[in-house]
């Protein structure tokens, strides 16, 4: 019997891309800070001159899947992290944006074979989003951990 699981020890060897939405950047900027803090403290070079980490900014969460697709299919990255915030109170088309970004990210992951971390907050209010982006906890950190785990797990799996 084989047992496979990811780890957080080889983080400095991973090539990572992050796609961040500018919409609600009060929230997404904090998610990015938390994510970079996590990656940096696990050995990833997060400096401006890093050759292991690239960041792509998109207008809103709706655009995340397209850019994640380009990055994941480039062959350059072992894992892609997506960061966004869709807030129900801000948009009558909340359900449309959420459906597109969630299905889109899952499709990119499956079609490219590259793990794409779904770091898009979907909340009813800005207060709830901020609570998840630093006021109480910062889920950006969790998304960083999940990226490290999935990046290393995929390297372990056969095929
Ligand atoms: N994009 C978000 O990331 N979050 C939102 O809450 C949001 N609202 O409220 O509309 C939002 N809209 C923009 C959308 O993602 C696209 O950028 C836009 O429709 C252009 O395609």
PDB file of C-alpha atoms and ligand atoms in Angstrom:
ATOM      1  CA  UNK A   1       0.000   0.000   0.000  1.00  0.00           C
ATOM      2  CA  UNK A   2       1.288   3.418  -0.891  1.00  0.00           C
ATOM      3  CA  UNK A   3       0.354   6.470   1.117  1.00  0.00           C
ATOM      4  CA  UNK A   4       0.880   9.914  -0.329  1.00  0.00           C
ATOM      5  CA  UNK A   5       0.777  13.250   1.410  1.00  0.00           C
ATOM      6  CA  UNK A   6       2.217  16.677   0.849  1.00  0.00           C
ATOM      7  CA  UNK A   7       4.617  18.497   3.125  1.00  0.00           C
ATOM      8  CA  UNK A   8       5.870  22.007   3.802  1.00  0.00           C
ATOM      9  CA  UNK A   9       9.594  21.295   3.793  1.00  0.00           C
ATOM     10  CA  UNK A  10      10.610  21.723   0.162  1.00  0.00           C
ATOM     11  CA  UNK A  11       8.851  25.006  -0.355  1.00  0.00           C
ATOM     12  CA  UNK A  12      11.936  26.854  -1.575  1.00  0.00           C
ATOM     13  CA  UNK A  13      12.097  24.610  -4.672  1.00  0.00           C
ATOM     14  CA  UNK A  14       8.550  25.251  -5.841  1.00  0.00           C
ATOM     15  CA  UNK A  15       7.669  27.602  -8.688  1.00  0.00           C
ATOM     16  CA  UNK A  16       4.514  29.431  -7.618  1.00  0.00           C
ATOM     17  CA  UNK A  17       2.198  31.879  -9.390  1.00  0.00           C
ATOM     18  CA  UNK A  18      -0.411  33.996  -7.626  1.00  0.00           C
ATOM     19  CA  UNK A  19      -3.384  35.565  -9.441  1.00  0.00           C
ATOM     20  CA  UNK A  20      -4.960  38.432  -7.458  1.00  0.00           C
ATOM     21  CA  UNK A  21      -8.142  40.372  -8.215  1.00  0.00           C
ATOM     22  CA  UNK A  22      -8.012  44.153  -7.746  1.00  0.00           C
ATOM     23  CA  UNK A  23     -11.764  44.345  -7.050  1.00  0.00           C
ATOM     24  CA  UNK A  24     -12.171  44.744  -3.275  1.00  0.00           C
ATOM     25  CA  UNK A  25      -8.419  45.222  -2.993  1.00  0.00           C
ATOM     26  CA  UNK A  26      -8.821  46.252   0.638  1.00  0.00           C
ATOM     27  CA  UNK A  27      -9.528  42.547   1.155  1.00  0.00           C
ATOM     28  CA  UNK A  28      -7.441  40.930  -1.587  1.00  0.00           C
ATOM     29  CA  UNK A  29      -4.359  42.977  -0.690  1.00  0.00           C
ATOM     30  CA  UNK A  30      -4.581  41.601   2.845  1.00  0.00           C
ATOM     31  CA  UNK A  31      -5.052  38.059   1.543  1.00  0.00           C
ATOM     32  CA  UNK A  32      -1.931  38.531  -0.570  1.00  0.00           C
ATOM     33  CA  UNK A  33       0.045  39.809   2.438  1.00  0.00           C
ATOM     34  CA  UNK A  34      -0.981  36.796   4.504  1.00  0.00           C
ATOM     35  CA  UNK A  35      -0.165  34.418   1.676  1.00  0.00           C
ATOM     36  CA  UNK A  36       3.281  35.937   1.074  1.00  0.00           C
ATOM     37  CA  UNK A  37       3.997  35.893   4.809  1.00  0.00           C
ATOM     38  CA  UNK A  38       3.222  32.155   4.875  1.00  0.00           C
ATOM     39  CA  UNK A  39       5.290  31.354   1.779  1.00  0.00           C
ATOM     40  CA  UNK A  40       8.227  33.466   2.957  1.00  0.00           C
ATOM     41  CA  UNK A  41       8.273  31.821   6.368  1.00  0.00           C
ATOM     42  CA  UNK A  42       8.401  28.430   4.680  1.00  0.00           C
ATOM     43  CA  UNK A  43      11.456  29.281   2.616  1.00  0.00           C
ATOM     44  CA  UNK A  44       9.984  30.669  -0.610  1.00  0.00           C
ATOM     45  CA  UNK A  45      11.855  33.708  -1.923  1.00  0.00           C
ATOM     46  CA  UNK A  46       9.146  36.380  -1.920  1.00  0.00           C
ATOM     47  CA  UNK A  47      11.461  39.277  -2.756  1.00  0.00           C
ATOM     48  CA  UNK A  48      10.918  41.494  -5.789  1.00  0.00           C
ATOM     49  CA  UNK A  49      13.783  39.695  -7.535  1.00  0.00           C
ATOM     50  CA  UNK A  50      12.453  36.198  -6.791  1.00  0.00           C
ATOM     51  CA  UNK A  51      12.726  33.666  -9.603  1.00  0.00           C
ATOM     52  CA  UNK A  52      10.324  31.300  -7.781  1.00  0.00           C
ATOM     53  CA  UNK A  53       7.285  33.503  -7.400  1.00  0.00           C
ATOM     54  CA  UNK A  54       5.281  35.590  -9.869  1.00  0.00           C
ATOM     55  CA  UNK A  55       2.141  37.645  -9.220  1.00  0.00           C
ATOM     56  CA  UNK A  56      -0.492  38.550 -11.829  1.00  0.00           C
ATOM     57  CA  UNK A  57      -3.163  41.166 -11.087  1.00  0.00           C
ATOM     58  CA  UNK A  58      -6.581  40.957 -12.772  1.00  0.00           C
ATOM     59  CA  UNK A  59      -9.507  43.421 -12.632  1.00  0.00           C
ATOM     60  CA  UNK A  60     -11.936  41.157 -10.785  1.00  0.00           C
ATOM     61  CA  UNK A  61     -12.598  37.579  -9.758  1.00  0.00           C
ATOM     62  CA  UNK A  62     -14.387  36.887 -13.038  1.00  0.00           C
ATOM     63  CA  UNK A  63     -11.045  37.252 -14.863  1.00  0.00           C
ATOM     64  CA  UNK A  64      -9.154  34.898 -12.532  1.00  0.00           C
ATOM     65  CA  UNK A  65      -9.748  31.612 -14.430  1.00  0.00           C
ATOM     66  CA  UNK A  66      -8.452  32.931 -17.768  1.00  0.00           C
ATOM     67  CA  UNK A  67      -5.186  34.157 -16.307  1.00  0.00           C
ATOM     68  CA  UNK A  68      -4.825  31.101 -14.059  1.00  0.00           C
ATOM     69  CA  UNK A  69      -5.263  28.964 -17.184  1.00  0.00           C
ATOM     70  CA  UNK A  70      -2.473  30.812 -19.003  1.00  0.00           C
ATOM     71  CA  UNK A  71      -0.102  30.522 -16.066  1.00  0.00           C
ATOM     72  CA  UNK A  72      -0.916  26.892 -15.248  1.00  0.00           C
ATOM     73  CA  UNK A  73      -0.482  25.778 -18.857  1.00  0.00           C
ATOM     74  CA  UNK A  74       2.839  27.621 -19.245  1.00  0.00           C
ATOM     75  CA  UNK A  75       4.735  24.703 -17.713  1.00  0.00           C
ATOM     76  CA  UNK A  76       6.593  27.150 -15.495  1.00  0.00           C
ATOM     77  CA  UNK A  77       4.679  26.688 -12.224  1.00  0.00           C
ATOM     78  CA  UNK A  78       3.946  23.702 -10.005  1.00  0.00           C
ATOM     79  CA  UNK A  79       1.085  25.461  -8.249  1.00  0.00           C
ATOM     80  CA  UNK A  80      -1.129  28.497  -8.843  1.00  0.00           C
ATOM     81  CA  UNK A  81      -2.878  30.416  -6.050  1.00  0.00           C
ATOM     82  CA  UNK A  82      -5.946  32.530  -6.806  1.00  0.00           C
ATOM     83  CA  UNK A  83      -7.033  35.364  -4.507  1.00  0.00           C
ATOM     84  CA  UNK A  84     -10.286  37.299  -4.790  1.00  0.00           C
ATOM     85  CA  UNK A  85     -13.241  38.605  -2.799  1.00  0.00           C
ATOM     86  CA  UNK A  86     -16.820  38.513  -4.046  1.00  0.00           C
ATOM     87  CA  UNK A  87     -19.229  40.267  -1.691  1.00  0.00           C
ATOM     88  CA  UNK A  88     -22.967  39.757  -2.081  1.00  0.00           C
ATOM     89  CA  UNK A  89     -23.884  43.243  -0.899  1.00  0.00           C
ATOM     90  CA  UNK A  90     -21.783  44.816  -3.647  1.00  0.00           C
ATOM     91  CA  UNK A  91     -23.229  43.089  -6.654  1.00  0.00           C
ATOM     92  CA  UNK A  92     -26.553  41.913  -8.027  1.00  0.00           C
ATOM     93  CA  UNK A  93     -24.608  39.376 -10.112  1.00  0.00           C
ATOM     94  CA  UNK A  94     -22.857  37.844  -7.094  1.00  0.00           C
ATOM     95  CA  UNK A  95     -24.061  34.363  -7.996  1.00  0.00           C
ATOM     96  CA  UNK A  96     -22.846  34.693 -11.582  1.00  0.00           C
ATOM     97  CA  UNK A  97     -19.367  35.851 -10.590  1.00  0.00           C
ATOM     98  CA  UNK A  98     -19.058  33.202  -7.878  1.00  0.00           C
ATOM     99  CA  UNK A  99     -20.224  30.418 -10.189  1.00  0.00           C
ATOM    100  CA  UNK A 100     -17.853  31.448 -12.975  1.00  0.00           C
ATOM    101  CA  UNK A 101     -14.781  31.819 -10.811  1.00  0.00           C
ATOM    102  CA  UNK A 102     -15.339  28.651  -8.792  1.00  0.00           C
ATOM    103  CA  UNK A 103     -16.143  26.438 -11.785  1.00  0.00           C
ATOM    104  CA  UNK A 104     -13.435  28.136 -13.821  1.00  0.00           C
ATOM    105  CA  UNK A 105     -10.707  27.544 -11.255  1.00  0.00           C
ATOM    106  CA  UNK A 106     -11.702  23.891 -10.844  1.00  0.00           C
ATOM    107  CA  UNK A 107     -11.694  23.427 -14.623  1.00  0.00           C
ATOM    108  CA  UNK A 108      -8.228  24.962 -14.973  1.00  0.00           C
ATOM    109  CA  UNK A 109      -6.862  22.664 -12.323  1.00  0.00           C
ATOM    110  CA  UNK A 110      -8.302  19.558 -13.951  1.00  0.00           C
ATOM    111  CA  UNK A 111      -7.436  20.473 -17.530  1.00  0.00           C
ATOM    112  CA  UNK A 112      -3.819  21.444 -16.826  1.00  0.00           C
ATOM    113  CA  UNK A 113      -3.011  18.997 -14.030  1.00  0.00           C
ATOM    114  CA  UNK A 114      -1.567  21.891 -12.050  1.00  0.00           C
ATOM    115  CA  UNK A 115      -3.134  22.439  -8.627  1.00  0.00           C
ATOM    116  CA  UNK A 116      -4.952  25.768  -8.485  1.00  0.00           C
ATOM    117  CA  UNK A 117      -5.790  26.913  -4.960  1.00  0.00           C
ATOM    118  CA  UNK A 118      -9.232  28.508  -4.635  1.00  0.00           C
ATOM    119  CA  UNK A 119      -8.568  31.560  -2.491  1.00  0.00           C
ATOM    120  CA  UNK A 120     -11.663  33.527  -3.446  1.00  0.00           C
ATOM    121  CA  UNK A 121     -13.697  34.687  -0.463  1.00  0.00           C
ATOM    122  CA  UNK A 122     -17.462  34.685  -0.995  1.00  0.00           C
ATOM    123  CA  UNK A 123     -19.263  36.580   1.749  1.00  0.00           C
ATOM    124  CA  UNK A 124     -22.479  38.482   2.393  1.00  0.00           C
ATOM    125  CA  UNK A 125     -20.759  41.605   3.725  1.00  0.00           C
ATOM    126  CA  UNK A 126     -17.467  43.492   3.623  1.00  0.00           C
ATOM    127  CA  UNK A 127     -17.205  42.971   7.383  1.00  0.00           C
ATOM    128  CA  UNK A 128     -17.265  39.182   6.928  1.00  0.00           C
ATOM    129  CA  UNK A 129     -14.629  39.423   4.197  1.00  0.00           C
ATOM    130  CA  UNK A 130     -12.349  41.595   6.338  1.00  0.00           C
ATOM    131  CA  UNK A 131     -12.724  39.201   9.262  1.00  0.00           C
ATOM    132  CA  UNK A 132     -11.285  36.473   7.020  1.00  0.00           C
ATOM    133  CA  UNK A 133      -8.555  38.727   5.658  1.00  0.00           C
ATOM    134  CA  UNK A 134      -6.885  39.882   8.837  1.00  0.00           C
ATOM    135  CA  UNK A 135      -9.342  41.244  11.404  1.00  0.00           C
ATOM    136  CA  UNK A 136      -9.845  37.804  12.971  1.00  0.00           C
ATOM    137  CA  UNK A 137      -7.724  35.464  10.881  1.00  0.00           C
ATOM    138  CA  UNK A 138      -6.094  35.797   7.501  1.00  0.00           C
ATOM    139  CA  UNK A 139      -7.088  33.010   5.123  1.00  0.00           C
ATOM    140  CA  UNK A 140      -4.296  34.136   2.797  1.00  0.00           C
ATOM    141  CA  UNK A 141      -1.974  32.222   5.125  1.00  0.00           C
ATOM    142  CA  UNK A 142      -4.098  29.078   4.750  1.00  0.00           C
ATOM    143  CA  UNK A 143      -4.080  29.377   0.965  1.00  0.00           C
ATOM    144  CA  UNK A 144      -0.272  29.538   1.096  1.00  0.00           C
ATOM    145  CA  UNK A 145      -0.150  26.362   3.189  1.00  0.00           C
ATOM    146  CA  UNK A 146      -2.543  24.583   0.863  1.00  0.00           C
ATOM    147  CA  UNK A 147      -0.398  25.572  -2.113  1.00  0.00           C
ATOM    148  CA  UNK A 148       2.729  24.137  -0.502  1.00  0.00           C
ATOM    149  CA  UNK A 149       0.897  20.941   0.407  1.00  0.00           C
ATOM    150  CA  UNK A 150      -0.584  20.439  -3.058  1.00  0.00           C
ATOM    151  CA  UNK A 151       2.639  21.382  -4.872  1.00  0.00           C
ATOM    152  CA  UNK A 152       4.605  18.790  -2.939  1.00  0.00           C
ATOM    153  CA  UNK A 153       1.837  16.169  -3.082  1.00  0.00           C
ATOM    154  CA  UNK A 154       1.613  16.359  -6.871  1.00  0.00           C
ATOM    155  CA  UNK A 155       5.371  15.784  -7.105  1.00  0.00           C
ATOM    156  CA  UNK A 156       4.996  12.601  -5.022  1.00  0.00           C
ATOM    157  CA  UNK A 157       2.124  11.036  -6.925  1.00  0.00           C
ATOM    158  CA  UNK A 158       2.781   8.544  -9.718  1.00  0.00           C
ATOM    159  CA  UNK A 159       2.266   9.673 -13.281  1.00  0.00           C
TER     160      UNK A 159
HETATM  161  N1  LIG B   1     -15.406  41.220  -8.811  1.00  0.00           N
HETATM  162  C1  LIG B   1     -14.948  40.737  -7.619  1.00  0.00           C
HETATM  163  O1  LIG B   1     -13.841  40.183  -7.560  1.00  0.00           O
HETATM  164  N2  LIG B   1     -15.700  40.872  -6.494  1.00  0.00           N
HETATM  165  C2  LIG B   1     -16.939  41.475  -6.524  1.00  0.00           C
HETATM  166  O2  LIG B   1     -17.587  41.549  -5.436  1.00  0.00           O
HETATM  167  C3  LIG B   1     -17.430  41.992  -7.749  1.00  0.00           C
HETATM  168  N3  LIG B   1     -18.682  42.694  -7.807  1.00  0.00           N
HETATM  169  O3  LIG B   1     -19.179  43.081  -6.758  1.00  0.00           O
HETATM  170  O4  LIG B   1     -19.226  42.915  -8.868  1.00  0.00           O
HETATM  171  C4  LIG B   1     -16.624  41.838  -8.902  1.00  0.00           C
HETATM  172  N4  LIG B   1     -17.042  42.287 -10.103  1.00  0.00           N
HETATM  173  C5  LIG B   1     -16.159  42.470 -11.225  1.00  0.00           C
HETATM  174  C6  LIG B   1     -16.015  41.213 -12.052  1.00  0.00           C
HETATM  175  O5  LIG B   1     -15.237  40.250 -11.373  1.00  0.00           O
HETATM  176  C7  LIG B   1     -15.349  41.521 -13.385  1.00  0.00           C
HETATM  177  O6  LIG B   1     -14.072  42.070 -13.143  1.00  0.00           O
HETATM  178  C8  LIG B   1     -16.131  42.511 -14.257  1.00  0.00           C
HETATM  179  O7  LIG B   1     -17.479  42.069 -14.421  1.00  0.00           O
HETATM  180  C9  LIG B   1     -15.481  42.637 -15.670  1.00  0.00           C
HETATM  181  O8  LIG B   1     -15.492  41.386 -16.353  1.00  0.00           O
END
